[in-house]
XYZ file of C-alpha atoms in Angstrom:
623
model
C 8.893 10.086 -52.688
C 6.927 10.881 -49.540
C 4.183 8.469 -48.545
C 0.710 9.130 -47.255
C -0.345 9.829 -43.711
C -1.618 6.811 -41.802
C -3.694 6.782 -38.623
C -3.712 3.759 -36.347
C -6.369 3.501 -33.641
C -5.834 0.699 -31.107
C -8.576 -0.894 -29.013
C -7.595 -2.393 -25.636
C -7.003 -6.119 -25.301
C -9.046 -6.559 -22.138
C -12.440 -8.228 -22.226
C -15.247 -5.836 -23.142
C -13.015 -3.224 -24.792
C -14.949 -3.276 -28.066
C -17.876 -0.984 -28.832
C -20.969 -0.840 -31.038
C -20.943 2.959 -30.905
C -19.928 5.103 -33.841
C -16.392 6.506 -33.515
C -15.047 9.362 -35.650
C -11.868 11.418 -35.644
C -11.143 15.108 -36.242
C -7.704 16.625 -36.742
C -7.068 20.077 -35.274
C -4.156 22.103 -36.581
C -2.856 25.618 -36.279
C -4.784 26.693 -39.390
C -8.076 24.900 -38.763
C -9.628 21.503 -38.342
C -10.639 18.664 -40.629
C -14.139 17.267 -41.097
C -15.062 14.299 -38.938
C -13.885 11.041 -40.461
C -15.687 7.828 -39.508
C -13.383 5.147 -38.103
C -15.731 2.177 -37.826
C -17.913 0.450 -40.342
C -20.931 -1.554 -39.220
C -21.373 -3.335 -35.925
C -18.661 -4.044 -33.375
C -15.722 -2.988 -35.528
C -13.226 -2.302 -32.744
C -12.718 -5.806 -31.392
C -10.347 -6.279 -28.410
C -6.737 -5.864 -29.471
C -7.600 -4.578 -32.949
C -5.574 -1.794 -34.572
C -7.641 0.079 -37.170
C -5.708 1.815 -39.948
C -6.971 4.585 -42.216
C -5.730 7.435 -44.348
C -7.008 10.827 -43.192
C -8.637 13.205 -45.627
C -6.355 15.629 -47.434
C -5.796 18.598 -45.198
C -3.990 21.908 -45.028
C -4.225 22.444 -41.313
C -0.683 23.474 -40.524
C 1.130 21.924 -37.554
C -1.086 19.370 -35.839
C -2.183 20.515 -32.359
C -4.489 17.711 -31.261
C -6.992 15.106 -32.377
C -10.584 14.616 -31.302
C -12.299 11.278 -30.947
C -16.089 11.486 -31.254
C -18.094 8.661 -29.675
C -21.728 8.823 -30.838
C -24.837 6.606 -30.982
C -25.025 3.893 -33.627
C -28.552 3.190 -34.858
C -30.713 1.574 -32.156
C -27.873 0.059 -30.109
C -27.524 1.148 -26.440
C -24.461 3.084 -25.355
C -21.399 0.822 -25.280
C -18.142 1.783 -23.475
C -14.918 1.601 -25.464
C -11.363 1.156 -24.172
C -8.934 3.008 -26.417
C -5.232 2.220 -26.024
C -3.788 4.873 -28.315
C -3.976 6.749 -31.582
C -0.859 6.961 -33.719
C -0.137 9.153 -36.749
C 2.625 8.453 -39.240
C 3.276 11.500 -41.415
C 4.368 11.377 -45.077
C 8.027 11.543 -43.986
C 7.664 8.524 -41.735
C 7.707 10.449 -38.448
C 5.434 8.887 -35.829
C 3.294 10.913 -33.429
C 1.793 9.161 -30.407
C -1.504 10.043 -28.738
C -1.750 7.739 -25.681
C -5.173 7.210 -24.158
C -5.352 3.944 -22.141
C -8.766 4.539 -20.652
C -12.439 3.727 -20.933
C -14.545 6.197 -22.894
C -18.085 6.075 -21.561
C -21.204 7.807 -22.771
C -21.379 9.933 -25.892
C -18.577 12.457 -25.815
C -15.717 14.162 -27.615
C -12.280 13.265 -26.307
C -9.329 15.523 -27.088
C -5.846 14.024 -27.198
C -2.666 15.983 -27.620
C 0.549 14.366 -28.765
C 1.644 12.387 -25.720
C -1.325 13.736 -23.752
C -4.986 13.280 -22.978
C -8.016 14.596 -21.201
C -8.618 15.369 -17.550
C -10.638 12.892 -15.526
C -13.726 13.860 -13.543
C -12.989 15.536 -10.238
C -15.620 13.865 -8.110
C -16.221 10.157 -7.847
C -19.275 8.385 -6.465
C -18.863 4.962 -4.932
C -22.093 3.861 -6.580
C -20.994 5.000 -10.029
C -17.239 4.908 -10.358
C -15.474 5.804 -13.555
C -14.604 2.562 -15.329
C -10.963 3.613 -15.499
C -10.571 3.200 -11.727
C -12.672 0.049 -11.298
C -11.215 -3.446 -10.997
C -10.766 -5.308 -14.247
C -13.098 -8.255 -14.837
C -10.280 -10.677 -13.919
C -9.512 -8.958 -10.646
C -13.131 -8.435 -9.635
C -14.110 -12.030 -10.448
C -11.224 -13.423 -8.401
C -11.910 -11.044 -5.515
C -15.601 -11.976 -5.386
C -14.847 -15.695 -5.643
C -12.365 -15.522 -2.791
C -14.743 -13.420 -0.728
C -17.458 -16.067 -1.108
C -14.999 -18.819 -0.290
C -13.777 -17.184 2.904
C -17.305 -16.170 3.921
C -18.484 -19.763 3.555
C -15.789 -20.797 6.016
C -17.374 -18.585 8.660
C -20.371 -20.897 8.739
C -18.170 -23.974 9.113
C -15.716 -23.119 11.902
C -14.668 -26.731 12.284
C -13.337 -26.549 8.732
C -11.543 -23.235 9.144
C -8.192 -24.976 8.947
C -8.898 -25.434 5.229
C -8.045 -21.789 4.724
C -4.418 -22.782 5.177
C -4.761 -25.168 2.256
C -5.106 -22.196 -0.069
C -1.865 -20.643 1.151
C 1.236 -21.533 -0.823
C 3.672 -20.259 1.811
C 5.356 -22.270 4.540
C 5.268 -19.256 6.852
C 2.020 -20.043 8.769
C 3.355 -23.455 9.753
C 6.688 -21.917 10.785
C 4.864 -19.353 12.913
C 2.780 -22.066 14.600
C 5.968 -23.935 15.500
C 7.952 -20.948 16.797
C 5.466 -18.365 18.082
C 6.348 -18.856 21.756
C 10.087 -18.367 21.218
C 11.476 -15.019 22.339
C 13.789 -14.837 19.325
C 10.830 -15.182 16.967
C 8.825 -12.631 18.953
C 11.673 -10.153 18.412
C 12.082 -11.182 14.767
C 8.547 -10.064 14.001
C 9.354 -6.475 14.970
C 12.030 -6.475 12.284
C 10.543 -8.589 9.516
C 6.955 -9.309 10.434
C 3.840 -7.561 9.248
C 4.524 -4.389 11.257
C 8.256 -3.584 11.090
C 7.658 0.161 11.588
C 7.358 0.559 15.371
C 10.644 -0.602 16.921
C 12.835 2.257 18.202
C 16.214 2.568 19.887
C 15.954 3.213 23.622
C 18.639 5.507 25.048
C 17.005 6.003 28.437
C 14.495 3.884 30.349
C 11.222 5.879 30.553
C 10.000 6.822 34.018
C 6.648 5.210 33.212
C 8.430 1.895 32.559
C 10.702 1.443 35.603
C 12.812 -1.508 34.465
C 15.814 -2.094 36.731
C 19.121 -3.876 36.328
C 17.992 -6.558 38.757
C 14.942 -7.334 36.638
C 16.863 -7.933 33.419
C 20.200 -9.201 34.740
C 19.360 -12.803 33.870
C 18.324 -11.857 30.325
C 21.415 -9.718 29.708
C 23.920 -12.167 31.144
C 26.764 -11.761 33.598
C 29.152 -9.827 31.340
C 27.102 -6.658 30.863
C 24.527 -4.388 32.482
C 21.420 -2.543 31.395
C 23.285 0.766 31.598
C 26.103 -0.545 29.414
C 23.719 -1.956 26.830
C 21.850 1.350 26.672
C 25.131 3.135 25.971
C 26.090 0.598 23.310
C 22.755 1.106 21.550
C 21.589 -2.469 22.056
C 18.315 -1.687 23.861
C 15.133 -1.057 21.875
C 11.544 -0.292 22.788
C 8.006 -0.391 21.423
C 5.479 1.897 23.110
C 1.794 1.461 22.282
C 0.738 4.703 23.965
C -1.412 5.581 20.948
C -3.913 2.990 22.190
C -4.515 4.895 25.435
C -8.193 5.810 25.690
C -9.287 3.755 22.698
C -12.882 2.498 22.756
C -13.266 -1.233 23.262
C -15.728 -3.568 21.651
C -18.518 -5.918 22.716
C -18.582 -9.223 20.805
C -21.157 -11.982 21.321
C -22.342 -10.069 24.369
C -18.865 -10.069 25.948
C -16.832 -6.949 26.704
C -13.484 -7.061 24.888
C -10.227 -5.640 26.212
C -7.130 -3.846 24.963
C -3.851 -3.287 26.805
C -1.585 -0.260 26.295
C 1.777 -1.977 26.722
C 5.445 -1.124 26.587
C 7.974 -3.751 25.548
C 11.748 -3.564 26.016
C 14.087 -5.497 23.708
C 17.759 -6.431 23.780
C 19.896 -7.142 20.742
C 22.209 -9.963 21.712
C 25.764 -10.365 20.463
C 24.390 -13.075 18.155
C 22.245 -10.423 16.468
C 18.981 -11.844 17.785
C 16.469 -9.337 19.140
C 14.599 -10.607 22.209
C 12.047 -9.105 24.624
C 13.376 -8.620 28.157
C 10.532 -6.746 29.895
C 6.828 -6.064 29.310
C 4.444 -3.716 31.115
C 0.804 -3.879 30.048
C -0.200 -0.322 30.941
C 1.220 3.187 30.730
C 0.972 3.696 34.490
C 3.435 1.759 36.670
C 2.334 0.433 40.022
C 1.490 -2.619 42.063
C -1.378 -3.551 39.738
C 0.797 -3.132 36.635
C 3.664 -5.586 37.097
C 6.628 -5.770 34.756
C 6.659 -9.230 33.202
C 10.010 -10.902 32.567
C 11.301 -13.951 30.673
C 12.177 -15.453 34.070
C 8.508 -15.431 35.129
C 6.381 -18.598 34.922
C 5.973 -19.752 31.324
C 2.295 -18.898 30.873
C 2.669 -15.514 32.598
C 5.349 -14.527 30.105
C 3.511 -16.068 27.156
C 0.291 -14.240 28.011
C 2.135 -10.925 28.414
C 3.605 -11.353 24.930
C 0.152 -12.160 23.543
C -1.187 -8.899 24.959
C 1.641 -7.061 23.217
C 0.851 -8.839 19.949
C -2.825 -7.897 20.306
C -1.808 -4.252 20.753
C 0.472 -4.530 17.741
C -2.406 -5.953 15.694
C -4.379 -2.759 16.302
C -1.531 -0.357 15.574
C -0.654 -2.345 12.480
C -4.167 -2.522 11.062
C -5.224 1.046 11.826
C -2.003 3.052 11.555
C 0.740 1.221 9.651
C -1.647 -0.388 7.159
C -4.887 1.599 6.873
C -3.655 5.133 7.529
C -0.100 5.112 6.225
C -0.745 3.174 3.020
C -4.434 2.862 2.042
C -5.642 6.299 3.121
C -2.462 8.078 2.041
C -2.693 6.403 -1.368
C -6.346 7.452 -1.634
C -5.414 11.069 -0.998
C -2.620 10.870 -3.574
C -5.120 9.371 -6.023
C -7.789 12.018 -5.556
C -5.296 14.876 -5.766
C -3.888 13.407 -8.976
C -7.293 12.953 -10.595
C -8.503 16.394 -9.521
C -5.517 18.548 -10.339
C -3.319 16.880 -12.967
C -4.535 16.526 -16.556
C -3.527 13.383 -18.397
C -0.957 15.318 -20.395
C 0.880 16.243 -17.194
C 4.082 14.226 -16.746
C 3.370 13.617 -13.059
C -0.069 12.219 -13.944
C 1.513 9.825 -16.433
C 4.118 8.877 -13.846
C 1.650 8.189 -11.031
C -1.324 6.653 -12.831
C 0.108 3.086 -12.619
C 0.721 3.610 -8.899
C -2.861 4.599 -8.073
C -4.468 1.818 -10.115
C -7.495 0.268 -8.351
C -6.784 2.159 -5.107
C -10.167 3.872 -4.934
C -12.099 0.676 -5.520
C -10.185 -1.394 -2.973
C -10.689 1.352 -0.390
C -14.403 1.508 -1.128
C -14.602 -2.270 -0.747
C -12.732 -1.967 2.560
C -15.313 0.530 3.789
C -18.120 -1.785 2.710
C -16.695 -5.036 4.078
C -14.066 -4.370 6.738
C -14.201 -1.050 8.546
C -17.912 -0.333 8.598
C -20.267 -0.936 11.521
C -20.724 -4.700 11.509
C -17.669 -5.307 9.304
C -14.687 -7.480 10.167
C -12.993 -4.858 12.345
C -16.241 -4.503 14.272
C -16.961 -8.220 14.559
C -13.546 -9.527 15.515
C -11.253 -6.925 17.127
C -10.785 -5.471 20.593
C -11.270 -1.871 19.473
C -14.137 -2.498 17.057
C -15.639 0.002 14.635
C -15.430 2.916 17.065
C -11.786 2.161 17.681
C -10.929 2.427 13.988
C -12.106 6.029 13.830
C -10.457 6.860 17.147
C -7.066 5.432 16.190
C -6.987 6.763 12.638
C -7.954 10.228 13.878
C -5.206 10.131 16.492
C -2.759 8.812 13.921
C -3.538 11.632 11.492
C -2.879 14.229 14.184
C 0.519 12.674 14.859
C 1.464 11.882 11.266
C 4.768 13.321 10.073
C 6.291 13.582 6.629
C 9.513 11.993 7.881
C 7.621 8.881 9.026
C 6.634 8.297 5.375
C 10.159 8.902 4.049
C 12.073 5.698 4.688
C 15.638 7.024 5.195
C 14.425 9.624 7.699
C 12.146 7.156 9.458
C 14.996 4.676 9.908
C 17.236 7.425 11.282
C 14.540 8.910 13.539
C 13.870 5.499 15.082
C 17.596 4.873 15.546
C 17.528 1.459 13.880
C 20.278 1.931 11.292
C 22.485 -0.769 12.812
C 19.912 -3.324 13.994
C 21.023 -6.756 12.809
C 18.876 -9.003 10.619
C 16.505 -6.155 9.746
C 15.608 -7.372 6.258
C 12.686 -4.977 5.900
C 15.040 -2.025 6.358
C 17.669 -3.459 4.026
C 15.290 -4.312 1.184
C 13.170 -1.180 1.582
C 16.282 1.013 1.498
C 17.348 -0.515 -1.812
C 13.904 -0.031 -3.331
C 13.693 3.547 -2.032
C 17.070 4.311 -3.622
C 15.968 2.791 -6.940
C 12.757 4.842 -6.974
C 14.653 7.971 -5.936
C 17.138 7.570 -8.799
C 14.238 7.112 -11.226
C 12.514 10.218 -9.850
C 15.693 12.313 -9.995
C 16.056 11.566 -13.704
C 12.363 12.183 -14.299
C 12.410 15.567 -12.548
C 15.600 16.628 -14.302
C 14.063 15.855 -17.700
C 10.705 17.584 -17.215
C 11.723 20.320 -14.763
C 15.199 21.378 -15.832
C 15.125 24.395 -13.552
C 13.350 25.180 -10.304
C 11.321 27.985 -11.872
C 9.389 25.369 -13.856
C 8.424 23.650 -10.609
C 7.385 26.845 -8.864
C 5.454 27.960 -11.937
C 3.534 24.705 -12.448
C 0.104 25.706 -11.126
C -1.328 22.200 -11.492
C 1.550 20.656 -9.558
C 1.211 23.261 -6.805
C -2.534 22.607 -6.537
C -1.758 18.894 -6.297
C 0.714 19.249 -3.413
C -1.540 21.772 -1.680
C -4.436 19.309 -1.551
C -2.204 16.530 -0.246
C -0.880 18.834 2.495
C -4.430 19.763 3.449
C -5.978 16.296 3.360
C -3.128 14.004 4.416
C -1.427 16.256 6.950
C -4.441 18.398 7.949
C -2.501 21.567 7.015
C -0.260 21.013 10.043
C 3.100 22.720 9.615
C 4.369 20.626 12.530
C 4.033 17.565 10.286
C 7.041 18.741 8.302
C 5.181 18.094 5.053
C 5.507 20.591 2.200
C 2.512 22.678 1.162
C 4.346 23.898 -1.942
C 7.187 22.534 -4.035
C 10.048 24.847 -4.966
C 13.066 22.749 -5.949
C 13.962 19.630 -7.889
C 15.176 18.045 -4.658
C 11.818 18.618 -2.948
C 9.840 17.247 -5.881
C 12.121 14.214 -6.237
C 11.758 13.355 -2.559
C 7.980 13.779 -2.546
C 7.429 11.672 -5.668
C 9.715 8.997 -4.236
C 7.642 8.955 -1.056
C 4.376 8.680 -2.989
C 5.493 5.750 -5.146
C 7.235 3.994 -2.242
C 4.107 4.326 -0.075
C 1.807 2.975 -2.786
C 4.051 0.036 -3.639
C 6.801 -1.192 -1.314
C 5.462 0.124 1.974
C 2.045 -1.357 1.322
C 3.571 -4.695 0.364
C 5.620 -4.729 3.576
C 2.617 -4.228 5.866
C 0.004 -6.118 3.848
C 1.396 -9.238 2.209
C 2.368 -11.057 5.401
C -0.915 -10.658 7.250
C -2.060 -14.233 6.819
C 1.459 -15.626 7.216
C 1.802 -14.166 10.713
C -1.870 -14.148 11.683
C -2.993 -17.610 10.555
C -1.817 -19.007 13.891
C -4.149 -16.811 15.898
C -2.297 -16.880 19.280
C 0.616 -15.167 17.555
C -1.509 -12.171 16.558
C -4.823 -12.281 18.461
C -7.308 -9.727 17.105
C -9.201 -9.448 20.384
C -8.978 -10.479 24.045
C -11.982 -11.480 26.183
C -10.566 -10.807 29.656
C -8.745 -7.790 31.133
C -4.931 -7.729 31.214
C -3.460 -9.441 34.298
C -2.653 -7.263 37.298
C -0.620 -9.869 39.172
C 1.915 -12.533 38.346
C 1.608 -16.259 38.899
C -2.017 -16.589 37.851
C -1.859 -17.502 34.153
C -2.408 -21.005 32.810
C -3.210 -22.550 29.455
C -6.836 -22.862 30.539
C -6.944 -19.141 31.343
C -5.429 -18.243 27.993
C -8.060 -20.291 26.157
C -10.715 -18.212 27.925
C -8.979 -14.966 26.916
C -8.352 -15.479 23.205
C -11.232 -15.084 20.717
C -13.871 -17.736 20.235
C -13.632 -19.999 17.196
C -16.214 -18.176 15.073
C -14.534 -14.827 15.758
C -11.162 -16.317 14.871
C -12.632 -17.543 11.580
C -13.875 -14.058 10.710
C -10.466 -12.555 11.376
C -8.474 -15.249 9.577
C -10.674 -15.251 6.496
C -10.260 -11.490 6.205
C -6.486 -11.695 6.641
C -6.306 -14.415 4.000
C -8.370 -12.398 1.542
C -6.285 -9.259 2.078
C -2.973 -11.080 1.793
C -3.665 -12.702 -1.563
C -3.453 -10.734 -4.784
C -6.757 -11.152 -6.623
C -5.335 -11.563 -10.111
C -4.377 -8.915 -12.668
C -1.201 -8.147 -10.728
C 1.255 -5.545 -11.953
C 4.554 -5.720 -10.063
C 6.620 -2.673 -9.246
C 8.129 -1.129 -12.369
C 5.810 -2.914 -14.809
C 4.181 -0.282 -17.023
C 2.363 -1.967 -19.944
C 0.582 1.223 -21.039
C 2.828 3.543 -22.992
C 1.940 6.841 -21.332
C 5.347 8.334 -22.087
C 6.231 8.753 -25.745
C 9.601 10.470 -25.262
C 12.758 8.385 -25.297
C 14.273 9.678 -22.042
C 11.480 8.616 -19.644
C 11.334 5.250 -21.367
C 15.088 4.895 -20.845
C 14.653 5.830 -17.184
C 11.936 3.189 -16.822
C 14.180 0.530 -18.329
C 17.014 1.491 -15.977
C 14.590 1.327 -13.042
C 13.391 -2.110 -14.096
C 16.964 -3.384 -14.412
C 17.794 -2.083 -10.960
C 14.752 -3.838 -9.498
C 15.911 -7.079 -11.116
C 19.294 -6.682 -9.422
C 17.594 -6.081 -6.067
C 15.496 -9.204 -6.552
C 18.593 -11.287 -7.270
C 20.247 -9.982 -4.086
C 17.164 -10.838 -2.036
C 16.959 -14.327 -3.532
C 20.598 -15.017 -2.677
C 20.118 -13.788 0.884
C 16.952 -15.808 1.375
C 18.677 -19.075 0.508
C 20.399 -18.997 3.900
C 17.290 -18.081 5.915
C 15.008 -20.509 7.730
C 12.157 -18.066 7.076
C 12.796 -16.177 3.802
C 11.792 -12.512 3.707
C 10.104 -11.966 0.352
C 7.573 -9.231 1.032
C 9.816 -6.612 -0.611
C 11.122 -8.818 -3.388
C 10.201 -6.617 -6.396
C 8.301 -9.301 -8.372
C 5.979 -9.654 -5.344
C 5.521 -5.913 -4.786
C 2.401 -4.487 -6.437
C 2.699 -1.155 -8.269
C -0.258 0.226 -6.334
C -2.483 -0.280 -3.304
C -4.892 -2.642 -5.015
C -5.666 -5.291 -2.397
C-alpha cells in the first residue's frame, strides 16, 4: 500500500541559521497550486541543523513543477534571516525529489525552487550591503578580524615584530633566512617560490641584454659555452619590462625606487637553476652594468635583491592580484548575473567563488587603497598598483591562464625540479577530466552549448570584462563546442583554486626574511660595480616600521582564516543527479592520489613543496 507524501525542510547548521519569521510552503503543479501550508509553529522553530517534517495537504495538482517558500513577518518580531539547506519531498511510492537551496533568505519574500534548482541571485552587489550568501561566515570573519588586530598591533611594536614568526607553523621562513644569499636558492624560487610564473626559456640573448661568453664563462664551466647552452635549452630568462615607466612611491618623506631588471639563468647538469647575469635596466650602457656571480659579494647580492624587489611587484600586482583575485571576481559576477541557480554551471562554480567578493572588497579597503599596505610599504605604491594592473590587463592572454599552454609558451616543459609545474599539471588534468564528464552529461551535443543563452551571456561578460573584448587575447567570446566549454571551465576552477594557492600561500614563507623579497628600496639602483657594502644595503632596504607593515600583511594573507574548504570538498548537495555526484567522487579520489604522490616526493626534499598539495588548496579565492 502506498504511503503518504512527506516534506522535509532542513535549516543550515551554521550559527544564526534559525529564524523567528513565519515560513510557509506552496506546491505548484501542472494543474494548479496548493494553499500555503505553515511550516513553523511558535517562536524560533527552525533551529540550526533541524529537519522539519510535515505531510502536505491533499492535492490534485498533477506533476509537480516547483515549490514556493514564503518568508513573512511573525507578530512583532523584527525580520530574521534564515539559512535553508534544502527541501525534500518523498512521494507515496517512496521516490525522493530534491530541492537544494543552500543560501540565506533575507527580508520577506517568496522563493521558488525547482527540483534540483533554485532562484537567481541579485545582479548588483553593494560593498556596504552584501548579500549574506557571499559574506564570510561568522567563523571566518571572526578569525580574520582577530588576526588583523594582532598583526596591526605589531606595527606599533617594531622591536617585537619577530613574534609574527611565532604564529607560523612552517619551517620555510627559517630555511629562507639561512639560504637566501645562495644562487641555487635564488634560482629555486623561480620554480617553486611564490611567483613561479615568470621564468622563460631563452633561445637568443636579447640585444638589450648584451651578455657575452666571456662574462659567463666562469659560471658555465670549461666544458661548454653560452652558445652551446642556448642550443641545448639550458638558458632561461626573466624580463621585468612590464615595470618600465611605473610610478614610484614616497614613504616617510623618502623617494622610493624600482629597477626594471633582466636576469639570465643557467640550468646546470645537476638540475640546479642559478642566475648567471643581471642587468638592472632595460637600456644597456656604461651606467647599466651587467652584474655577475664573479663580482664582489655585496655587488652580486644587491643586484639579486633588486631583482627580488621587481619580482615582488610583478607577483603582487600581476600574478596574484590580476590573474587570480580580479579574474575570480569577474567569474563570480558573471556567474551571479547570468546563471540562475538551476543552471548546472552555476551549481558547479558556486563552491569555487565562495567568499571571493568579500575578500576582494576587504583587499580594496585594507591593502590596495590610498594609504593601504601597498601604498605604505612598496616601491610602486598605490599609483603603481593601478598602472601595473592596467598594463597587465592589456597584455593578458587566455593561454597564460591555461596551464598546459602557459608551460609550453614559456618553454619550461623540461626544467628540472619544477614542482609547481609538476603538481599544477596533475591538478589541471584532474579538473579537466571532471569537467569533460560534466560537459558530456549536461551538454551531450554542441547545439545545446550554442543554444544556451545564459551560458553565452556568461562567457560574453567574461570576455568583455577580463579580456577587454580584445580578440588578440585569444579568449573566447562565445562557446560552441564541448571541448571549448571543458577547457574554459577547467581554467576557471584552476584559477580560483590551485593557481591562487600557488601564488598566495607562500607569501609569508618567502617574504618573512625581508632581504629575500624586499617590498621597497630607498636608494636608486647602482650604476657602477665595486661600491656595494653591507652598510649600503642596510640604507637601501626598508626601515623597520615599513618592514613590519609588509610582513604583517603577508602573514595575514598567507594564513587561511578558518572555515576552509579544500579543493574538491563540496558539502552542499547542489547536484541531485547520480552522474555528477559520481564525477565528484572520482575527482576527489584523484586528488587524494595526487596528494599521496606529493607527500612521497616531499619526503626527500630539504624544503617540501606543499602549496599545491590538494588538502592545502582552497576551493576558491577566499583569503
